[in-house]
Amino acid sequence: MKQKANNFQNMRELGFYQQAAIAATLLERMLPNYQLFSEVTGFGDAKLCRDILNLVWEWLFVKKVKINFERLCNELELATPDQSQFDMFGVYPAIDTATALDSMLNGILSQDPTEFVNVAKISQASVARLIEYQAEEIDITTEAELKKWVRDHELMEYEMDCLSELIELVTPLNDGFQREQVQMLKAWVREQGLSNLGMELVPETQNPDG
């Protein structure tokens, strides 16, 4: 577990665009959670979130592209659900996705890579929340038992393994991405076939950028 526990530090040691690429890839794994919530409740704007992430990918390999990320932050805020308005667990992964997407945008706007690491932390926390929610049906009586249950759960193992693998994939790449490298990372997500919460991904019609 030591190597996995060092994931965040290993990510911090990468270059700015390398960290951004990891964050964007993690968001691809989180986005289905928001999309499902929006489909079930009719709240929010799944297309907006998809479009924002597409623009993030474009920013990654077209360095001179003109994108008003500040306006996108404002639009995303309006599409972020209020947990008090929904009596269902699905609101939490949806909020996590929107929050992580906001961190991605803030990282770009402020040129602050810690916001990209925050995306990874939010994704992991979202997984932990689901595991804890499921643990309510299991006989766990102490905080220590709950922490161990979360840490050892296969979904958390999968989350940590995915981040570790992403770091390995991105480390050899230059701190400046080309279209082919972006396509490779998107293909990696499709090959996983699951969101960060273990939901099967539905293949999307591919655009020219992959």
CSV table of N, CA, C and O in Angstrom, one decimal, residues 2-71:
chain,number,residue,atom,x,y,z
A,2,LYS,N,2.2,1.1,0.3
A,2,LYS,CA,3.0,2.3,0.4
A,2,LYS,C,3.1,3.1,-0.9
A,2,LYS,O,2.9,4.3,-0.9
A,3,GLN,N,3.3,2.4,-2.0
A,3,GLN,CA,3.4,3.0,-3.3
A,3,GLN,C,2.1,3.7,-3.6
A,3,GLN,O,2.1,4.8,-4.1
A,4,LYS,N,1.0,3.1,-3.3
A,4,LYS,CA,-0.3,3.7,-3.6
A,4,LYS,C,-0.6,4.9,-2.8
A,4,LYS,O,-1.1,5.9,-3.2
A,5,ALA,N,-0.1,4.8,-1.5
A,5,ALA,CA,-0.3,6.0,-0.6
A,5,ALA,C,0.5,7.2,-1.1
A,5,ALA,O,0.2,8.3,-0.7
A,6,ASN,N,1.6,6.9,-1.9
A,6,ASN,CA,2.4,8.0,-2.4
A,6,ASN,C,1.9,8.6,-3.7
A,6,ASN,O,2.6,9.4,-4.3
A,7,ASN,N,0.7,8.1,-4.2
A,7,ASN,CA,0.2,8.6,-5.5
A,7,ASN,C,0.1,10.1,-5.6
A,7,ASN,O,0.6,10.7,-6.6
A,8,PHE,N,-0.4,10.7,-4.6
A,8,PHE,CA,-0.6,12.2,-4.6
A,8,PHE,C,0.8,12.9,-4.7
A,8,PHE,O,0.9,13.8,-5.5
A,9,GLN,N,1.7,12.4,-3.9
A,9,GLN,CA,3.1,13.0,-4.0
A,9,GLN,C,3.7,12.8,-5.3
A,9,GLN,O,4.3,13.7,-5.9
A,10,ASN,N,3.6,11.6,-5.9
A,10,ASN,CA,4.1,11.3,-7.2
A,10,ASN,C,3.5,12.2,-8.2
A,10,ASN,O,4.2,12.6,-9.2
A,11,MET,N,2.2,12.4,-8.1
A,11,MET,CA,1.5,13.3,-9.1
A,11,MET,C,2.1,14.7,-8.9
A,11,MET,O,2.3,15.4,-9.9
A,12,ARG,N,2.3,15.2,-7.7
A,12,ARG,CA,2.8,16.6,-7.5
A,12,ARG,C,4.2,16.8,-8.1
A,12,ARG,O,4.6,17.9,-8.5
A,13,GLU,N,5.0,15.7,-8.3
A,13,GLU,CA,6.3,15.8,-8.8
A,13,GLU,C,6.4,15.9,-10.3
A,13,GLU,O,7.4,16.2,-10.9
A,14,LEU,N,5.2,15.8,-10.9
A,14,LEU,CA,5.1,15.9,-12.4
A,14,LEU,C,5.0,17.3,-12.8
A,14,LEU,O,4.8,18.2,-12.0
A,15,GLY,N,5.1,17.6,-14.1
A,15,GLY,CA,5.0,18.9,-14.7
A,15,GLY,C,3.5,19.4,-14.7
A,15,GLY,O,2.6,18.6,-14.5
A,16,PHE,N,3.3,20.7,-14.9
A,16,PHE,CA,2.0,21.3,-14.9
A,16,PHE,C,1.0,20.6,-15.8
A,16,PHE,O,-0.1,20.2,-15.4
A,17,TYR,N,1.4,20.4,-17.1
A,17,TYR,CA,0.5,19.8,-18.0
A,17,TYR,C,0.3,18.3,-17.8
A,17,TYR,O,-0.7,17.8,-18.1
A,18,GLN,N,1.3,17.7,-17.3
A,18,GLN,CA,1.2,16.3,-16.9
A,18,GLN,C,0.1,16.1,-15.8
A,18,GLN,O,-0.7,15.2,-15.9
A,19,GLN,N,0.2,16.9,-14.8
A,19,GLN,CA,-0.8,16.8,-13.8
A,19,GLN,C,-2.2,17.2,-14.3
A,19,GLN,O,-3.2,16.6,-13.9
A,20,ALA,N,-2.3,18.2,-15.2
A,20,ALA,CA,-3.5,18.5,-15.8
A,20,ALA,C,-4.1,17.3,-16.6
A,20,ALA,O,-5.3,17.1,-16.6
A,21,ALA,N,-3.3,16.6,-17.3
A,21,ALA,CA,-3.7,15.5,-18.1
A,21,ALA,C,-4.3,14.4,-17.2
A,21,ALA,O,-5.3,13.8,-17.6
A,22,ILE,N,-3.6,14.1,-16.1
A,22,ILE,CA,-4.1,13.1,-15.2
A,22,ILE,C,-5.5,13.5,-14.6
A,22,ILE,O,-6.4,12.7,-14.6
A,23,ALA,N,-5.6,14.8,-14.2
A,23,ALA,CA,-6.9,15.3,-13.7
A,23,ALA,C,-8.0,15.2,-14.7
A,23,ALA,O,-9.1,14.8,-14.4
A,24,ALA,N,-7.7,15.6,-16.0
A,24,ALA,CA,-8.7,15.5,-17.0
A,24,ALA,C,-9.2,14.0,-17.2
A,24,ALA,O,-10.3,13.7,-17.5
A,25,THR,N,-8.2,13.1,-17.2
A,25,THR,CA,-8.5,11.7,-17.4
A,25,THR,C,-9.4,11.2,-16.2
A,25,THR,O,-10.3,10.4,-16.4
A,26,LEU,N,-9.1,11.6,-15.0
A,26,LEU,CA,-9.9,11.2,-13.9
A,26,LEU,C,-11.3,11.7,-14.0
A,26,LEU,O,-12.3,11.1,-13.6
A,27,LEU,N,-11.4,12.9,-14.5
A,27,LEU,CA,-12.7,13.5,-14.7
A,27,LEU,C,-13.6,12.8,-15.8
A,27,LEU,O,-14.8,12.7,-15.6
A,28,GLU,N,-12.9,12.2,-16.7
A,28,GLU,CA,-13.6,11.3,-17.7
A,28,GLU,C,-14.2,10.1,-16.9
A,28,GLU,O,-15.3,9.7,-17.3
A,29,ARG,N,-13.6,9.7,-15.9
A,29,ARG,CA,-14.1,8.5,-15.1
A,29,ARG,C,-15.2,9.0,-14.1
A,29,ARG,O,-16.0,8.2,-13.7
A,30,MET,N,-15.2,10.3,-13.8
A,30,MET,CA,-16.2,10.8,-12.9
A,30,MET,C,-17.5,11.3,-13.6
A,30,MET,O,-18.6,11.2,-13.0
A,31,LEU,N,-17.3,11.7,-14.8
A,31,LEU,CA,-18.4,12.4,-15.5
A,31,LEU,C,-19.7,11.6,-15.6
A,31,LEU,O,-20.8,12.1,-15.5
A,32,PRO,N,-19.6,10.2,-15.8
A,32,PRO,CA,-20.9,9.4,-15.9
A,32,PRO,C,-21.7,9.5,-14.6
A,32,PRO,O,-22.9,9.4,-14.7
A,33,ASN,N,-21.1,9.8,-13.5
A,33,ASN,CA,-21.9,9.9,-12.2
A,33,ASN,C,-22.8,11.1,-12.3
A,33,ASN,O,-24.0,11.1,-11.8
A,34,TYR,N,-22.3,12.2,-12.8
A,34,TYR,CA,-23.1,13.4,-13.0
A,34,TYR,C,-24.2,13.2,-14.0
A,34,TYR,O,-25.4,13.6,-13.9
A,35,GLN,N,-23.8,12.6,-15.1
A,35,GLN,CA,-24.7,12.3,-16.2
A,35,GLN,C,-25.9,11.5,-15.8
A,35,GLN,O,-27.1,11.7,-16.1
A,36,LEU,N,-25.6,10.4,-15.0
A,36,LEU,CA,-26.7,9.6,-14.5
A,36,LEU,C,-27.6,10.3,-13.6
A,36,LEU,O,-28.9,10.2,-13.7
A,37,PHE,N,-27.1,11.1,-12.6
A,37,PHE,CA,-27.9,11.9,-11.7
A,37,PHE,C,-28.8,12.9,-12.5
A,37,PHE,O,-30.0,13.0,-12.2
A,38,SER,N,-28.2,13.5,-13.5
A,38,SER,CA,-29.0,14.5,-14.3
A,38,SER,C,-30.1,13.8,-15.0
A,38,SER,O,-31.2,14.3,-15.1
A,39,GLU,N,-29.8,12.6,-15.6
A,39,GLU,CA,-30.8,11.9,-16.3
A,39,GLU,C,-32.0,11.4,-15.4
A,39,GLU,O,-33.1,11.5,-15.8
A,40,VAL,N,-31.6,11.0,-14.2
A,40,VAL,CA,-32.7,10.5,-13.3
A,40,VAL,C,-33.5,11.6,-12.7
A,40,VAL,O,-34.7,11.5,-12.5
A,41,THR,N,-32.9,12.8,-12.4
A,41,THR,CA,-33.6,13.9,-11.7
A,41,THR,C,-34.1,15.0,-12.6
A,41,THR,O,-34.9,15.7,-12.2
A,42,GLY,N,-33.5,15.1,-13.8
A,42,GLY,CA,-33.8,16.2,-14.7
A,42,GLY,C,-33.1,17.5,-14.3
A,42,GLY,O,-33.4,18.5,-14.9
A,43,PHE,N,-32.2,17.4,-13.3
A,43,PHE,CA,-31.5,18.6,-12.8
A,43,PHE,C,-30.2,18.7,-13.5
A,43,PHE,O,-29.5,17.7,-13.8
A,44,GLY,N,-29.7,19.9,-13.7
A,44,GLY,CA,-28.3,20.1,-14.1
A,44,GLY,C,-28.2,20.2,-15.6
A,44,GLY,O,-29.2,20.3,-16.4
A,45,ASP,N,-27.0,20.1,-16.1
A,45,ASP,CA,-26.7,20.2,-17.5
A,45,ASP,C,-25.5,19.3,-17.8
A,45,ASP,O,-24.4,19.7,-17.8
A,46,ALA,N,-25.8,18.0,-18.1
A,46,ALA,CA,-24.8,17.1,-18.4
A,46,ALA,C,-24.0,17.4,-19.7
A,46,ALA,O,-22.8,17.2,-19.8
A,47,LYS,N,-24.7,18.1,-20.6
A,47,LYS,CA,-24.0,18.5,-21.9
A,47,LYS,C,-23.0,19.6,-21.6
A,47,LYS,O,-21.9,19.6,-22.1
A,48,LEU,N,-23.3,20.5,-20.7
A,48,LEU,CA,-22.4,21.5,-20.3
A,48,LEU,C,-21.1,20.9,-19.7
A,48,LEU,O,-20.0,21.3,-20.1
A,49,CYS,N,-21.3,20.0,-18.8
A,49,CYS,CA,-20.1,19.3,-18.2
A,49,CYS,C,-19.3,18.6,-19.2
A,49,CYS,O,-18.1,18.7,-19.2
A,50,ARG,N,-20.0,17.9,-20.1
A,50,ARG,CA,-19.2,17.2,-21.2
A,50,ARG,C,-18.5,18.2,-22.1
A,50,ARG,O,-17.3,18.0,-22.4
A,51,ASP,N,-19.1,19.3,-22.4
A,51,ASP,CA,-18.5,20.3,-23.3
A,51,ASP,C,-17.3,21.0,-22.6
A,51,ASP,O,-16.3,21.3,-23.2
A,52,ILE,N,-17.5,21.2,-21.3
A,52,ILE,CA,-16.4,21.8,-20.5
A,52,ILE,C,-15.1,20.9,-20.5
A,52,ILE,O,-14.0,21.4,-20.8
A,53,LEU,N,-15.4,19.6,-20.3
A,53,LEU,CA,-14.3,18.7,-20.3
A,53,LEU,C,-13.6,18.6,-21.7
A,53,LEU,O,-12.4,18.5,-21.8
A,54,ASN,N,-14.5,18.6,-22.7
A,54,ASN,CA,-13.9,18.6,-24.1
A,54,ASN,C,-13.0,19.8,-24.3
A,54,ASN,O,-12.0,19.7,-25.0
A,55,LEU,N,-13.4,21.0,-23.8
A,55,LEU,CA,-12.6,22.2,-23.9
A,55,LEU,C,-11.3,22.1,-23.1
A,55,LEU,O,-10.3,22.6,-23.6
A,56,VAL,N,-11.4,21.4,-22.0
A,56,VAL,CA,-10.2,21.2,-21.2
A,56,VAL,C,-9.2,20.4,-22.0
A,56,VAL,O,-8.0,20.7,-22.1
A,57,TRP,N,-9.6,19.3,-22.7
A,57,TRP,CA,-8.8,18.5,-23.5
A,57,TRP,C,-8.2,19.4,-24.6
A,57,TRP,O,-7.0,19.2,-25.0
A,58,GLU,N,-9.0,20.2,-25.2
A,58,GLU,CA,-8.6,21.0,-26.3
A,58,GLU,C,-7.5,22.0,-25.9
A,58,GLU,O,-6.4,22.2,-26.5
A,59,TRP,N,-7.7,22.6,-24.7
A,59,TRP,CA,-6.7,23.5,-24.1
A,59,TRP,C,-5.4,22.7,-23.9
A,59,TRP,O,-4.3,23.3,-24.0
A,60,LEU,N,-5.5,21.5,-23.6
A,60,LEU,CA,-4.3,20.7,-23.2
A,60,LEU,C,-3.3,20.5,-24.4
A,60,LEU,O,-2.1,20.6,-24.2
A,61,PHE,N,-3.9,20.4,-25.6
A,61,PHE,CA,-3.0,20.2,-26.7
A,61,PHE,C,-3.0,21.3,-27.8
A,61,PHE,O,-2.2,21.3,-28.7
A,62,VAL,N,-3.8,22.3,-27.5
A,62,VAL,CA,-3.8,23.5,-28.4
A,62,VAL,C,-3.5,24.7,-27.5
A,62,VAL,O,-4.4,25.4,-27.0
A,63,LYS,N,-2.2,25.0,-27.3
A,63,LYS,CA,-1.8,25.9,-26.2
A,63,LYS,C,-2.3,27.4,-26.4
A,63,LYS,O,-2.5,28.1,-25.5
A,64,LYS,N,-2.6,27.8,-27.7
A,64,LYS,CA,-3.0,29.1,-27.9
A,64,LYS,C,-4.5,29.3,-28.1
A,64,LYS,O,-5.0,30.3,-28.5
A,65,VAL,N,-5.2,28.2,-27.8
A,65,VAL,CA,-6.7,28.2,-27.9
A,65,VAL,C,-7.3,29.3,-27.0
A,65,VAL,O,-6.8,29.5,-25.8
A,66,LYS,N,-8.3,30.0,-27.4
A,66,LYS,CA,-9.0,31.0,-26.6
A,66,LYS,C,-10.2,30.5,-26.0
A,66,LYS,O,-11.2,30.2,-26.7
A,67,ILE,N,-10.2,30.2,-24.7
A,67,ILE,CA,-11.4,29.7,-24.0
A,67,ILE,C,-11.7,30.5,-22.8
A,67,ILE,O,-10.8,30.8,-22.0
A,68,ASN,N,-12.9,30.9,-22.6
A,68,ASN,CA,-13.3,31.7,-21.4
A,68,ASN,C,-13.6,30.8,-20.3
A,68,ASN,O,-14.8,30.5,-20.0
A,69,PHE,N,-12.6,30.4,-19.6
A,69,PHE,CA,-12.8,29.4,-18.5
A,69,PHE,C,-13.5,30.1,-17.3
A,69,PHE,O,-14.2,29.4,-16.5
A,70,GLU,N,-13.4,31.4,-17.1
A,70,GLU,CA,-14.1,32.0,-16.0
A,70,GLU,C,-15.6,32.0,-16.2
A,70,GLU,O,-16.3,31.7,-15.3
A,71,ARG,N,-16.0,32.2,-17.5
A,71,ARG,CA,-17.4,32.1,-17.8
A,71,ARG,C,-17.9,30.6,-17.6
A,71,ARG,O,-19.0,30.4,-17.0
